[in-house]
């Protein structure tokens, strides 16, 4: 299974970016898809998860109302639309797949996920 993340870059505070994560070797419609980020010196944190257990999309409190995760089954690709970006959103962003059922409180635990993309850098300037 390979995940190819793209779409990162440098943007000013208040701007927008859309990250993409294209999968090969696994049908994303069957898995739970997570987005994580890791800033320098910090632990990897969950940003969002499209659950395959309860059909919900989960978000970290820090991004609710600003980020939207979606999935295009025909393209086997997931997206993370990021609006109203803030300097504290600066991090390397990763997509990940849990091939089992995932949702509820476990979605933000990186240990739950089976495969990871290579990460894409997002830098938000003030």
PDB file of C-alpha atoms in Angstrom:
ATOM      1  CA  UNK A   1       0.000   0.000   0.000  1.00  0.00           C
ATOM      2  CA  UNK A   2       1.298   3.429  -0.919  1.00  0.00           C
ATOM      3  CA  UNK A   3      -0.034   6.830   0.031  1.00  0.00           C
ATOM      4  CA  UNK A   4       1.135   9.901  -1.835  1.00  0.00           C
ATOM      5  CA  UNK A   5       0.431  13.178  -0.068  1.00  0.00           C
ATOM      6  CA  UNK A   6       0.677  16.494  -1.856  1.00  0.00           C
ATOM      7  CA  UNK A   7      -0.579  20.058  -1.766  1.00  0.00           C
ATOM      8  CA  UNK A   8       1.509  21.545   0.986  1.00  0.00           C
ATOM      9  CA  UNK A   9       3.292  24.847   0.673  1.00  0.00           C
ATOM     10  CA  UNK A  10       3.807  28.308   2.087  1.00  0.00           C
ATOM     11  CA  UNK A  11       0.741  30.457   2.698  1.00  0.00           C
ATOM     12  CA  UNK A  12       0.005  33.620   4.608  1.00  0.00           C
ATOM     13  CA  UNK A  13      -2.114  33.615   7.741  1.00  0.00           C
ATOM     14  CA  UNK A  14      -5.775  33.503   6.782  1.00  0.00           C
ATOM     15  CA  UNK A  15      -5.070  31.706   3.542  1.00  0.00           C
ATOM     16  CA  UNK A  16      -6.124  28.272   2.316  1.00  0.00           C
ATOM     17  CA  UNK A  17      -4.555  25.065   1.084  1.00  0.00           C
ATOM     18  CA  UNK A  18      -5.949  21.747  -0.045  1.00  0.00           C
ATOM     19  CA  UNK A  19      -3.976  18.624   0.698  1.00  0.00           C
ATOM     20  CA  UNK A  20      -4.459  15.461  -1.322  1.00  0.00           C
ATOM     21  CA  UNK A  21      -3.615  11.885  -0.499  1.00  0.00           C
ATOM     22  CA  UNK A  22      -3.770   9.366  -3.324  1.00  0.00           C
ATOM     23  CA  UNK A  23      -3.734   5.681  -2.468  1.00  0.00           C
ATOM     24  CA  UNK A  24      -2.603   2.632  -4.381  1.00  0.00           C
ATOM     25  CA  UNK A  25      -2.915  -0.960  -3.279  1.00  0.00           C
ATOM     26  CA  UNK A  26      -5.926  -0.327  -1.044  1.00  0.00           C
ATOM     27  CA  UNK A  27      -9.446   0.926  -1.658  1.00  0.00           C
ATOM     28  CA  UNK A  28      -9.902   3.943   0.567  1.00  0.00           C
ATOM     29  CA  UNK A  29     -13.659   3.462   0.735  1.00  0.00           C
ATOM     30  CA  UNK A  30     -13.062   0.450   2.987  1.00  0.00           C
ATOM     31  CA  UNK A  31     -10.733   2.070   5.478  1.00  0.00           C
ATOM     32  CA  UNK A  32     -10.703   4.824   8.064  1.00  0.00           C
ATOM     33  CA  UNK A  33      -8.647   7.728   6.779  1.00  0.00           C
ATOM     34  CA  UNK A  34      -6.763   9.937   9.151  1.00  0.00           C
ATOM     35  CA  UNK A  35      -4.902  13.198   8.770  1.00  0.00           C
ATOM     36  CA  UNK A  36      -2.173  13.959  11.276  1.00  0.00           C
ATOM     37  CA  UNK A  37       0.392  16.683  11.668  1.00  0.00           C
ATOM     38  CA  UNK A  38       3.685  17.073  13.430  1.00  0.00           C
ATOM     39  CA  UNK A  39       5.366  20.345  14.221  1.00  0.00           C
ATOM     40  CA  UNK A  40       9.070  20.539  15.126  1.00  0.00           C
ATOM     41  CA  UNK A  41       9.660  19.372  18.664  1.00  0.00           C
ATOM     42  CA  UNK A  42       6.084  18.210  19.110  1.00  0.00           C
ATOM     43  CA  UNK A  43       4.311  14.883  19.009  1.00  0.00           C
ATOM     44  CA  UNK A  44       2.253  13.810  16.042  1.00  0.00           C
ATOM     45  CA  UNK A  45      -1.342  14.885  16.584  1.00  0.00           C
ATOM     46  CA  UNK A  46      -4.602  13.859  14.991  1.00  0.00           C
ATOM     47  CA  UNK A  47      -6.257  16.461  12.792  1.00  0.00           C
ATOM     48  CA  UNK A  48      -9.153  14.591  11.233  1.00  0.00           C
ATOM     49  CA  UNK A  49     -10.529  11.147  10.558  1.00  0.00           C
ATOM     50  CA  UNK A  50     -13.123   9.895   8.105  1.00  0.00           C
ATOM     51  CA  UNK A  51     -14.495   6.976  10.065  1.00  0.00           C
ATOM     52  CA  UNK A  52     -15.560   3.701   8.491  1.00  0.00           C
ATOM     53  CA  UNK A  53     -17.217   2.609  11.724  1.00  0.00           C
ATOM     54  CA  UNK A  54     -19.936   5.200  12.214  1.00  0.00           C
ATOM     55  CA  UNK A  55     -19.788   7.303   9.058  1.00  0.00           C
ATOM     56  CA  UNK A  56     -18.682  10.394  10.926  1.00  0.00           C
ATOM     57  CA  UNK A  57     -15.819  12.717  10.199  1.00  0.00           C
ATOM     58  CA  UNK A  58     -13.906  13.684  13.309  1.00  0.00           C
ATOM     59  CA  UNK A  59     -11.856  16.835  13.815  1.00  0.00           C
ATOM     60  CA  UNK A  60      -9.481  18.087  16.440  1.00  0.00           C
ATOM     61  CA  UNK A  61     -10.897  21.033  18.357  1.00  0.00           C
ATOM     62  CA  UNK A  62      -8.096  23.231  17.046  1.00  0.00           C
ATOM     63  CA  UNK A  63      -9.261  22.850  13.424  1.00  0.00           C
ATOM     64  CA  UNK A  64     -13.040  22.519  13.733  1.00  0.00           C
ATOM     65  CA  UNK A  65     -14.840  24.944  11.475  1.00  0.00           C
ATOM     66  CA  UNK A  66     -11.687  25.594   9.430  1.00  0.00           C
ATOM     67  CA  UNK A  67     -10.660  22.202   8.014  1.00  0.00           C
ATOM     68  CA  UNK A  68     -12.797  19.814   6.007  1.00  0.00           C
ATOM     69  CA  UNK A  69     -11.853  16.240   5.146  1.00  0.00           C
ATOM     70  CA  UNK A  70     -13.422  14.501   2.169  1.00  0.00           C
ATOM     71  CA  UNK A  71     -12.994  11.437   0.021  1.00  0.00           C
ATOM     72  CA  UNK A  72     -13.347  10.808  -3.718  1.00  0.00           C
ATOM     73  CA  UNK A  73     -13.865   7.079  -4.088  1.00  0.00           C
ATOM     74  CA  UNK A  74     -13.630   7.207  -7.882  1.00  0.00           C
ATOM     75  CA  UNK A  75     -10.140   8.696  -7.645  1.00  0.00           C
ATOM     76  CA  UNK A  76      -9.197   6.725  -4.522  1.00  0.00           C
ATOM     77  CA  UNK A  77      -8.055   9.996  -3.042  1.00  0.00           C
ATOM     78  CA  UNK A  78      -8.777  11.886   0.150  1.00  0.00           C
ATOM     79  CA  UNK A  79      -8.525  15.608   0.670  1.00  0.00           C
ATOM     80  CA  UNK A  80      -8.048  18.017   3.521  1.00  0.00           C
ATOM     81  CA  UNK A  81      -9.320  21.491   2.749  1.00  0.00           C
ATOM     82  CA  UNK A  82      -7.700  23.943   5.139  1.00  0.00           C
ATOM     83  CA  UNK A  83      -9.122  27.439   5.429  1.00  0.00           C
ATOM     84  CA  UNK A  84      -8.361  30.380   7.717  1.00  0.00           C
ATOM     85  CA  UNK A  85      -4.895  29.005   8.295  1.00  0.00           C
ATOM     86  CA  UNK A  86      -2.928  30.167  11.313  1.00  0.00           C
ATOM     87  CA  UNK A  87       0.807  30.115  12.033  1.00  0.00           C
ATOM     88  CA  UNK A  88       0.176  27.389  14.612  1.00  0.00           C
ATOM     89  CA  UNK A  89      -1.046  25.136  11.792  1.00  0.00           C
ATOM     90  CA  UNK A  90       2.535  24.971  10.506  1.00  0.00           C
ATOM     91  CA  UNK A  91       3.613  21.320  10.469  1.00  0.00           C
ATOM     92  CA  UNK A  92       4.272  18.317   8.300  1.00  0.00           C
ATOM     93  CA  UNK A  93       0.911  16.794   7.447  1.00  0.00           C
ATOM     94  CA  UNK A  94       0.444  13.056   7.004  1.00  0.00           C
ATOM     95  CA  UNK A  95      -2.384  10.907   5.747  1.00  0.00           C
ATOM     96  CA  UNK A  96      -2.889   7.440   7.154  1.00  0.00           C
ATOM     97  CA  UNK A  97      -5.151   4.422   6.731  1.00  0.00           C
ATOM     98  CA  UNK A  98      -6.625   2.073   9.281  1.00  0.00           C
ATOM     99  CA  UNK A  99      -7.794  -0.990   7.383  1.00  0.00           C
ATOM    100  CA  UNK A 100     -10.005  -2.046  10.305  1.00  0.00           C
ATOM    101  CA  UNK A 101     -13.018  -0.314  11.774  1.00  0.00           C
ATOM    102  CA  UNK A 102     -12.073   2.929  13.476  1.00  0.00           C
ATOM    103  CA  UNK A 103     -13.985   5.762  15.024  1.00  0.00           C
ATOM    104  CA  UNK A 104     -14.930   7.216  18.365  1.00  0.00           C
ATOM    105  CA  UNK A 105     -12.170   8.031  20.819  1.00  0.00           C
ATOM    106  CA  UNK A 106      -9.512   6.030  19.027  1.00  0.00           C
ATOM    107  CA  UNK A 107      -9.313   8.055  15.862  1.00  0.00           C
ATOM    108  CA  UNK A 108      -6.555  10.403  17.024  1.00  0.00           C
ATOM    109  CA  UNK A 109      -4.193   7.638  18.158  1.00  0.00           C
ATOM    110  CA  UNK A 110      -1.440   7.188  15.543  1.00  0.00           C
ATOM    111  CA  UNK A 111      -0.942   3.595  16.730  1.00  0.00           C
ATOM    112  CA  UNK A 112      -4.347   2.666  15.314  1.00  0.00           C
ATOM    113  CA  UNK A 113      -3.275   3.257  11.713  1.00  0.00           C
ATOM    114  CA  UNK A 114      -1.641   0.700   9.459  1.00  0.00           C
ATOM    115  CA  UNK A 115      -0.147   2.702   6.608  1.00  0.00           C
ATOM    116  CA  UNK A 116       1.238   6.217   6.347  1.00  0.00           C
ATOM    117  CA  UNK A 117       2.037   8.655   3.584  1.00  0.00           C
ATOM    118  CA  UNK A 118       5.355  10.464   3.390  1.00  0.00           C
ATOM    119  CA  UNK A 119       4.093  13.824   4.656  1.00  0.00           C
ATOM    120  CA  UNK A 120       3.779  17.235   3.082  1.00  0.00           C
ATOM    121  CA  UNK A 121       5.024  20.471   4.634  1.00  0.00           C
ATOM    122  CA  UNK A 122       2.565  23.251   5.417  1.00  0.00           C
ATOM    123  CA  UNK A 123       4.012  26.583   6.491  1.00  0.00           C
ATOM    124  CA  UNK A 124       1.789  29.480   7.508  1.00  0.00           C
ATOM    125  CA  UNK A 125       3.459  32.865   7.821  1.00  0.00           C
ATOM    126  CA  UNK A 126       2.134  35.587  10.110  1.00  0.00           C
TER     127      UNK A 126
END
